[in-house]
């Protein structure tokens, strides 16, 4: 019964976090199937392999440092971040290498990375909560790990995702490796600082809560900024790459609505909400593919994808009714 309650209780906040991160990509949502795959990777292979590696690393750590604060610090603040961020980051790497068409840049990297991180956190939190021996202990740990610190695994792996996203439109192979490495090292470092701070603050619950509040304040501001920057970038791409689609594919009013946040421009969309969302998604995908063709060439058939997306957009546009 405890296991069932734990599994069910953790699910809503975890999926809420994943939904929030997905909203960073306002115009071109990633395929749900890929997000499920990223979540599943974090929840199963990543956490199983991380446990195996951490158990293996615990042996030399104990031999060298014994049962000391230093040993706890190394295990928690060094071994865990290194193994976990590398293994969670593999989800992003697999999508980057095998599904390049659905990996358009740093925003996609954030979404895929964070989703893998939330999958990892979901199962890890089950382990921790199942280890409690009282209702009070379960509630306290749930509040701390799931509600207060529940976003952290997603945030760390999102940094790795940013590295892959920046590399997406680079031509220099060495440069790709460098920015991906910077993303991974940033994830490990942020994870290390967080875990290390918790170990050192363990004796003071007030300090731990303060640290958690600062974490969320930083994350809230960061998500807001990322959402604004991502939306502005998408509008910039649509302004540049959809201009020549007017008036044959989309109408001037629709183009203005895609490129502006003003109420006047948005009111020009004469579509039902569901159709409007599909239209904006198709427009963002067409602009992204035209950008990729300009930056990277054909790759795996960008021209064919452009023709396909242009036809989808034409059918959704009110220009097709004229």
XYZ file of N, CA and C in Angstrom, residues 68-250:
549
model
N 33.515 9.190 7.219
C 33.704 10.583 7.615
C 32.801 11.506 6.809
N 32.776 12.780 7.215
C 32.027 13.782 6.460
C 32.607 13.927 5.062
N 33.926 13.774 4.961
C 34.577 13.861 3.652
C 34.078 12.760 2.725
N 33.928 11.548 3.272
C 33.432 10.429 2.468
C 32.001 10.689 2.007
N 31.172 11.214 2.920
C 29.788 11.529 2.555
C 29.750 12.614 1.482
N 30.646 13.594 1.627
C 30.690 14.685 0.657
C 31.085 14.175 -0.725
N 32.111 13.318 -0.777
C 32.566 12.781 -2.064
C 31.464 11.939 -2.710
N 30.828 11.084 -1.919
C 29.775 10.217 -2.462
C 28.582 11.021 -2.968
N 28.166 12.003 -2.163
C 26.958 12.762 -2.483
C 27.207 13.898 -3.469
N 28.320 14.600 -3.288
C 28.552 15.820 -4.063
C 29.478 15.627 -5.260
N 30.114 14.462 -5.373
C 31.012 14.220 -6.512
C 30.543 13.000 -7.312
N 30.514 11.843 -6.650
C 30.154 10.610 -7.368
C 28.752 10.679 -7.976
N 27.788 11.132 -7.175
C 26.402 11.174 -7.659
C 26.224 12.141 -8.839
N 26.678 13.394 -8.733
C 26.501 14.302 -9.876
C 27.169 13.821 -11.161
N 28.381 13.289 -11.053
C 29.103 12.859 -12.257
C 28.375 11.705 -12.940
N 28.051 10.666 -12.175
C 27.400 9.494 -12.782
C 25.997 9.824 -13.281
N 25.233 10.542 -12.485
C 23.837 10.805 -12.835
C 23.703 11.742 -14.028
N 24.510 12.793 -14.083
C 24.374 13.738 -15.199
C 24.851 13.141 -16.519
N 25.880 12.315 -16.470
C 26.324 11.645 -17.702
C 25.236 10.702 -18.207
N 24.653 9.925 -17.309
C 23.659 8.929 -17.717
C 22.335 9.571 -18.126
N 21.904 10.599 -17.420
C 20.688 11.309 -17.840
C 20.916 12.002 -19.177
N 22.102 12.558 -19.341
C 22.425 13.260 -20.576
C 22.431 12.371 -21.800
N 22.584 11.071 -21.591
C 22.552 10.141 -22.727
C 21.200 10.163 -23.438
N 20.134 10.464 -22.710
C 18.813 10.564 -23.351
C 18.824 11.672 -24.400
N 19.415 12.808 -24.036
C 19.522 13.930 -24.972
C 20.419 13.550 -26.142
N 21.534 12.880 -25.831
C 22.481 12.483 -26.877
C 21.833 11.541 -27.886
N 21.040 10.601 -27.405
C 20.392 9.627 -28.300
C 19.413 10.330 -29.240
N 18.606 11.247 -28.693
C 17.665 11.986 -29.545
C 18.424 12.863 -30.533
N 19.481 13.489 -30.062
C 20.307 14.359 -30.916
C 20.909 13.575 -32.077
N 21.359 12.364 -31.820
C 22.034 11.570 -32.843
C 21.073 10.831 -33.764
N 19.928 10.429 -33.245
C 19.036 9.571 -34.036
C 17.769 10.260 -34.534
N 17.393 11.374 -33.922
C 16.158 12.072 -34.307
C 16.449 13.557 -34.514
N 17.443 13.813 -35.350
C 17.913 15.185 -35.549
C 16.813 16.124 -36.053
N 15.867 15.589 -36.811
C 14.804 16.439 -37.359
C 13.941 17.071 -36.268
N 13.855 16.398 -35.133
C 13.044 16.917 -34.031
C 13.903 17.550 -32.946
N 15.129 17.893 -33.305
C 16.027 18.568 -32.359
C 16.478 19.857 -33.036
N 15.768 20.946 -32.750
C 15.950 22.176 -33.514
C 16.891 23.189 -32.883
N 17.240 23.023 -31.608
C 18.111 24.016 -30.991
C 18.111 23.916 -29.479
N 18.567 24.992 -28.831
C 18.772 24.951 -27.379
C 17.464 24.809 -26.598
N 16.363 25.331 -27.127
C 15.083 25.179 -26.421
C 14.674 23.712 -26.384
N 14.827 23.022 -27.509
C 14.525 21.586 -27.540
C 15.438 20.826 -26.588
N 16.695 21.250 -26.513
C 17.630 20.613 -25.584
C 17.171 20.742 -24.145
N 16.664 21.915 -23.795
C 16.129 22.123 -22.445
C 14.969 21.173 -22.175
N 14.046 21.088 -23.122
C 12.844 20.266 -22.925
C 13.205 18.790 -22.801
N 14.040 18.282 -23.711
C 14.420 16.867 -23.658
C 15.248 16.563 -22.405
N 16.210 17.435 -22.093
C 17.057 17.204 -20.929
C 16.275 17.227 -19.634
N 15.428 18.243 -19.476
C 14.633 18.348 -18.253
C 13.690 17.164 -18.100
N 13.102 16.718 -19.199
C 12.173 15.579 -19.138
C 12.887 14.316 -18.682
N 14.093 14.081 -19.191
C 14.883 12.932 -18.724
C 15.199 13.068 -17.240
N 15.510 14.293 -16.819
C 15.793 14.532 -15.406
C 14.596 14.266 -14.517
N 13.410 14.640 -14.966
C 12.204 14.390 -14.172
C 11.900 12.893 -14.079
N 12.199 12.150 -15.141
C 12.029 10.697 -15.083
C 12.936 10.083 -14.033
N 14.182 10.551 -14.003
C 15.144 10.073 -13.008
C 14.658 10.417 -11.596
N 14.242 11.665 -11.407
C 13.799 12.112 -10.088
C 12.577 11.335 -9.609
N 11.684 10.987 -10.532
C 10.461 10.265 -10.169
C 10.799 8.947 -9.475
N 11.676 8.163 -10.087
C 12.025 6.859 -9.509
C 12.919 7.025 -8.288
N 13.853 7.965 -8.340
C 14.730 8.194 -7.190
C 13.916 8.577 -5.960
N 12.919 9.419 -6.141
C 12.081 9.826 -5.010
C 11.266 8.664 -4.450
N 10.869 7.739 -5.313
C 10.181 6.534 -4.827
C 11.095 5.762 -3.885
N 12.358 5.583 -4.281
C 13.326 4.871 -3.437
C 13.474 5.556 -2.082
N 13.654 6.866 -2.098
C 13.861 7.597 -0.848
C 12.632 7.517 0.057
N 11.447 7.704 -0.502
C 10.232 7.691 0.311
C 9.907 6.302 0.846
N 10.243 5.268 0.072
C 10.025 3.907 0.564
C 10.962 3.577 1.720
N 12.043 4.346 1.853
C 12.996 4.112 2.939
C 12.613 4.759 4.253
N 11.533 5.536 4.281
C 11.103 6.166 5.532
C 10.382 5.147 6.412
N 10.442 5.357 7.730
C 9.843 4.383 8.651
C 8.671 4.945 9.449
N 8.168 6.122 9.050
C 7.002 6.683 9.738
C 6.244 7.596 8.782
N 4.986 7.842 9.105
C 4.174 8.738 8.273
C 4.750 10.146 8.278
N 5.198 10.590 9.469
C 5.768 11.931 9.576
C 7.031 12.053 8.722
N 7.846 11.002 8.756
C 9.069 11.009 7.953
C 8.756 11.041 6.464
N 7.729 10.272 6.057
C 7.333 10.224 4.640
C 6.853 11.595 4.181
N 5.980 12.220 4.979
C 5.423 13.528 4.610
C 6.526 14.582 4.531
N 7.422 14.573 5.515
C 8.510 15.546 5.521
C 9.424 15.396 4.319
N 9.771 14.142 4.007
C 10.659 13.896 2.870
C 9.956 14.202 1.553
N 8.657 13.891 1.467
C 7.886 14.216 0.260
C 7.891 15.725 0.029
N 7.665 16.466 1.078
C 7.644 17.925 0.969
C 8.994 18.450 0.489
N 10.083 17.908 1.056
C 11.421 18.389 0.709
C 11.838 17.965 -0.693
N 11.773 16.653 -0.975
C 12.334 16.132 -2.225
C 11.414 16.336 -3.431
N 10.105 16.180 -3.237
C 9.184 16.237 -4.378
C 8.686 17.656 -4.636
N 8.343 18.385 -3.575
C 7.768 19.712 -3.757
C 8.816 20.822 -3.770
N 9.728 20.812 -2.792
C 10.704 21.900 -2.706
C 11.850 21.724 -3.701
N 12.375 20.500 -3.791
C 13.545 20.266 -4.644
C 13.223 19.449 -5.896
N 11.939 19.265 -6.181
C 11.547 18.373 -7.273
C 11.975 18.807 -8.656
N 12.282 20.089 -8.824
C 12.633 20.611 -10.143
C 14.110 20.431 -10.481
N 14.927 20.095 -9.476
C 16.371 20.222 -9.647
C 16.963 19.269 -10.678
N 16.576 17.993 -10.658
C 17.140 17.043 -11.628
C 16.844 17.487 -13.062
N 15.650 18.005 -13.273
C 15.311 18.505 -14.604
C 16.166 19.690 -14.999
N 16.383 20.595 -14.063
C 17.197 21.783 -14.337
C 18.624 21.410 -14.707
N 19.220 20.497 -13.938
C 20.619 20.136 -14.211
C 20.777 19.528 -15.599
N 19.931 18.589 -15.944
C 20.080 17.925 -17.243
C 19.682 18.849 -18.388
N 18.866 19.861 -18.098
C 18.555 20.866 -19.120
C 19.819 21.603 -19.549
N 20.777 21.764 -18.641
C 22.044 22.415 -18.994
C 22.805 21.585 -20.023
N 22.796 20.265 -19.842
C 23.392 19.382 -20.849
C 22.648 19.531 -22.171
N 21.325 19.607 -22.096
C 20.516 19.776 -23.304
C 20.840 21.055 -24.042
N 21.117 22.132 -23.312
C 21.492 23.392 -23.958
C 22.769 23.211 -24.767
N 23.732 22.458 -24.210
C 24.971 22.194 -24.941
C 24.712 21.501 -26.266
N 23.885 20.466 -26.239
C 23.536 19.764 -27.484
C 22.766 20.686 -28.433
N 21.887 21.524 -27.871
C 21.098 22.424 -28.705
C 21.945 23.456 -29.425
N 22.927 24.010 -28.729
C 23.837 24.971 -29.362
C 24.657 24.279 -30.449
N 25.069 23.042 -30.173
C 25.864 22.283 -31.154
C 25.068 21.950 -32.407
N 23.746 21.939 -32.281
C 22.883 21.516 -33.397
C 23.158 22.290 -34.677
N 23.437 23.571 -34.577
C 23.608 24.397 -35.775
C 25.060 24.829 -35.987
N 25.989 24.083 -35.399
C 27.410 24.347 -35.620
C 27.956 23.377 -36.661
N 28.863 23.858 -37.483
C 29.456 23.011 -38.522
C 30.774 22.386 -38.072
N 31.489 23.055 -37.198
C 32.802 22.585 -36.748
C 32.648 21.431 -35.757
N 33.123 20.214 -36.099
C 32.973 19.061 -35.188
C 33.615 19.294 -33.823
N 34.790 19.921 -33.819
C 35.463 20.188 -32.544
C 34.638 21.161 -31.708
N 34.087 22.184 -32.370
C 33.245 23.141 -31.660
C 32.021 22.477 -31.056
N 31.435 21.520 -31.780
C 30.290 20.773 -31.256
C 30.658 20.056 -29.961
N 31.805 19.365 -29.988
C 32.254 18.615 -28.813
C 32.473 19.560 -27.636
N 33.058 20.720 -27.908
C 33.358 21.680 -26.842
C 32.080 22.183 -26.172
N 31.091 22.602 -26.962
C 29.876 23.162 -26.349
C 29.056 22.084 -25.646
N 29.071 20.862 -26.174
C 28.379 19.761 -25.490
C 29.062 19.472 -24.158
N 30.404 19.476 -24.169
C 31.160 19.242 -22.935
C 30.898 20.347 -21.919
N 30.823 21.587 -22.383
C 30.536 22.706 -21.481
C 29.156 22.531 -20.843
N 28.181 22.109 -21.640
C 26.844 21.872 -21.102
C 26.843 20.794 -20.036
N 27.530 19.678 -20.313
C 27.590 18.573 -19.353
C 28.333 18.982 -18.087
N 29.465 19.660 -18.248
C 30.240 20.104 -17.080
C 29.426 21.092 -16.243
N 28.660 21.946 -16.902
C 27.798 22.888 -16.176
C 26.748 22.144 -15.357
N 26.170 21.089 -15.951
C 25.171 20.284 -15.244
C 25.787 19.612 -14.021
N 26.957 19.013 -14.213
C 27.638 18.337 -13.102
C 27.987 19.335 -12.008
N 28.489 20.502 -12.405
C 28.897 21.515 -11.432
C 27.708 22.033 -10.628
N 26.604 22.331 -11.311
C 25.408 22.815 -10.612
C 24.876 21.758 -9.646
N 24.883 20.505 -10.088
C 24.448 19.382 -9.249
C 25.379 19.234 -8.049
N 26.674 19.348 -8.299
C 27.678 19.223 -7.229
C 27.485 20.313 -6.177
N 27.320 21.554 -6.634
C 27.144 22.670 -5.697
C 25.893 22.463 -4.842
N 24.817 22.028 -5.484
C 23.567 21.796 -4.756
C 23.728 20.692 -3.714
N 24.229 19.529 -4.141
C 24.387 18.407 -3.215
C 25.380 18.732 -2.108
N 26.478 19.370 -2.484
C 27.478 19.726 -1.483
C 26.928 20.688 -0.457
N 26.126 21.647 -0.906
C 25.524 22.614 0.015
C 24.582 21.924 0.992
N 23.814 20.947 0.489
C 22.892 20.224 1.365
C 23.633 19.397 2.404
N 24.747 18.775 1.989
C 25.543 17.988 2.938
C 26.075 18.889 4.044
N 26.611 20.038 3.665
C 27.204 20.952 4.642
C 26.150 21.652 5.496
N 24.929 21.771 4.964
C 23.862 22.454 5.698
C 22.966 21.489 6.457
N 23.303 20.197 6.424
C 22.425 19.168 6.982
C 22.111 19.400 8.454
N 23.044 19.973 9.182
C 22.839 20.170 10.615
C 21.866 21.307 10.911
N 21.582 22.135 9.910
C 20.692 23.275 10.132
C 19.519 23.206 9.175
N 18.353 22.796 9.667
C 17.182 22.685 8.802
C 16.778 24.039 8.238
N 16.973 25.098 9.024
C 16.641 26.429 8.537
C 17.469 26.801 7.327
N 18.762 26.468 7.372
C 19.645 26.765 6.253
C 19.252 25.950 5.034
N 18.836 24.705 5.258
C 18.413 23.851 4.145
C 17.186 24.435 3.455
N 16.216 24.890 4.244
C 15.010 25.490 3.672
C 15.355 26.770 2.921
N 16.255 27.580 3.502
C 16.675 28.814 2.834
C 17.321 28.501 1.495
N 18.159 27.473 1.475
C 18.815 27.057 0.235
C 17.778 26.639 -0.802
N 16.775 25.890 -0.359
C 15.724 25.445 -1.278
C 14.944 26.633 -1.842
N 14.635 27.611 -0.984
C 13.908 28.800 -1.441
C 14.714 29.561 -2.487
N 16.007 29.711 -2.240
C 16.874 30.398 -3.203
C 16.948 29.629 -4.516
N 16.980 28.285 -4.421
C 16.980 27.456 -5.631
C 15.759 27.763 -6.491
N 14.593 27.776 -5.857
C 13.362 27.972 -6.609
C 13.204 29.400 -7.108
N 13.690 30.361 -6.342
C 13.659 31.745 -6.803
C 14.488 31.889 -8.074
N 15.680 31.292 -8.050
C 16.554 31.322 -9.223
C 15.906 30.612 -10.405
N 15.342 29.420 -10.154
C 14.723 28.646 -11.232
C 13.510 29.359 -11.821
N 12.710 29.969 -10.962
C 11.537 30.684 -11.448
C 11.916 31.830 -12.377
N 12.912 32.605 -11.964
C 13.385 33.716 -12.796
C 13.980 33.185 -14.091
N 14.764 32.098 -13.982
C 15.407 31.524 -15.165
C 14.377 31.027 -16.175
N 13.350 30.318 -15.707
C 12.318 29.806 -16.611
C 11.566 30.942 -17.299
N 11.282 31.996 -16.552
C 10.595 33.147 -17.133
C 11.440 33.781 -18.235
N 12.730 33.976 -17.944
C 13.635 34.575 -18.931
C 13.774 33.681 -20.156
N 13.947 32.370 -19.926
C 14.086 31.435 -21.045
C 12.839 31.422 -21.919
N 11.669 31.463 -21.285
C 10.429 31.483 -22.049
C 10.319 32.721 -22.925
N 10.694 33.876 -22.372
C 10.642 35.130 -23.129
C 11.636 35.106 -24.280
N 12.874 34.650 -23.989
C 13.913 34.597 -25.023
C 13.536 33.617 -26.129
N 13.012 32.442 -25.739
C 12.635 31.428 -26.731
C 11.517 31.933 -27.633
N 10.510 32.589 -27.044
C 9.401 33.118 -27.841
C 9.885 34.206 -28.792
N 10.769 35.078 -28.297
C 11.310 36.141 -29.153
C 12.124 35.559 -30.301
N 12.882 34.507 -30.013
C 13.684 33.865 -31.058
C 12.792 33.220 -32.116
N 11.723 32.550 -31.677
C 10.794 31.930 -32.627
C 10.133 32.982 -33.514
N 9.733 34.099 -32.912
C 9.099 35.160 -33.706
C 10.093 35.771 -34.695
N 11.346 35.877 -34.280
C 12.381 36.397 -35.179
C 12.547 35.487 -36.392
N 12.567 34.168 -36.153
C 12.687 33.213 -37.260
C 11.480 33.288 -38.181
N 10.285 33.376 -37.595
C 9.079 33.434 -38.424
C 9.020 34.737 -39.218
N 9.467 35.824 -38.598
C 9.476 37.107 -39.311
C 10.393 37.036 -40.531
N 11.522 36.368 -40.381
C 12.505 36.298 -41.468
C 12.143 35.257 -42.522
N 11.728 34.076 -42.078
C 11.585 32.953 -43.009
C 10.160 32.715 -43.515
N 9.192 33.441 -42.987
C 7.819 33.262 -43.477
C 7.333 34.443 -44.314
N 8.145 35.474 -44.415
C 7.729 36.658 -45.174
C 7.396 36.308 -46.621
N 8.202 35.402 -47.217
C 7.959 35.054 -48.618
C 6.822 34.043 -48.797
N 6.182 33.642 -47.689
C 5.028 32.747 -47.790
C 3.716 33.535 -47.921
N 3.818 34.864 -47.819
C 2.651 35.748 -47.937
C 2.562 36.244 -49.389
N 1.407 36.210 -50.038
C 0.081 35.822 -49.530
C -0.349 34.433 -49.986
N 0.547 33.704 -50.665
C 0.125 32.449 -51.293
C -0.114 31.324 -50.281
N 0.657 31.304 -49.182
C 0.510 30.242 -48.175
C -0.231 30.759 -46.950
N 0.152 31.929 -46.459
C -0.537 32.532 -45.315
C -0.936 33.959 -45.682
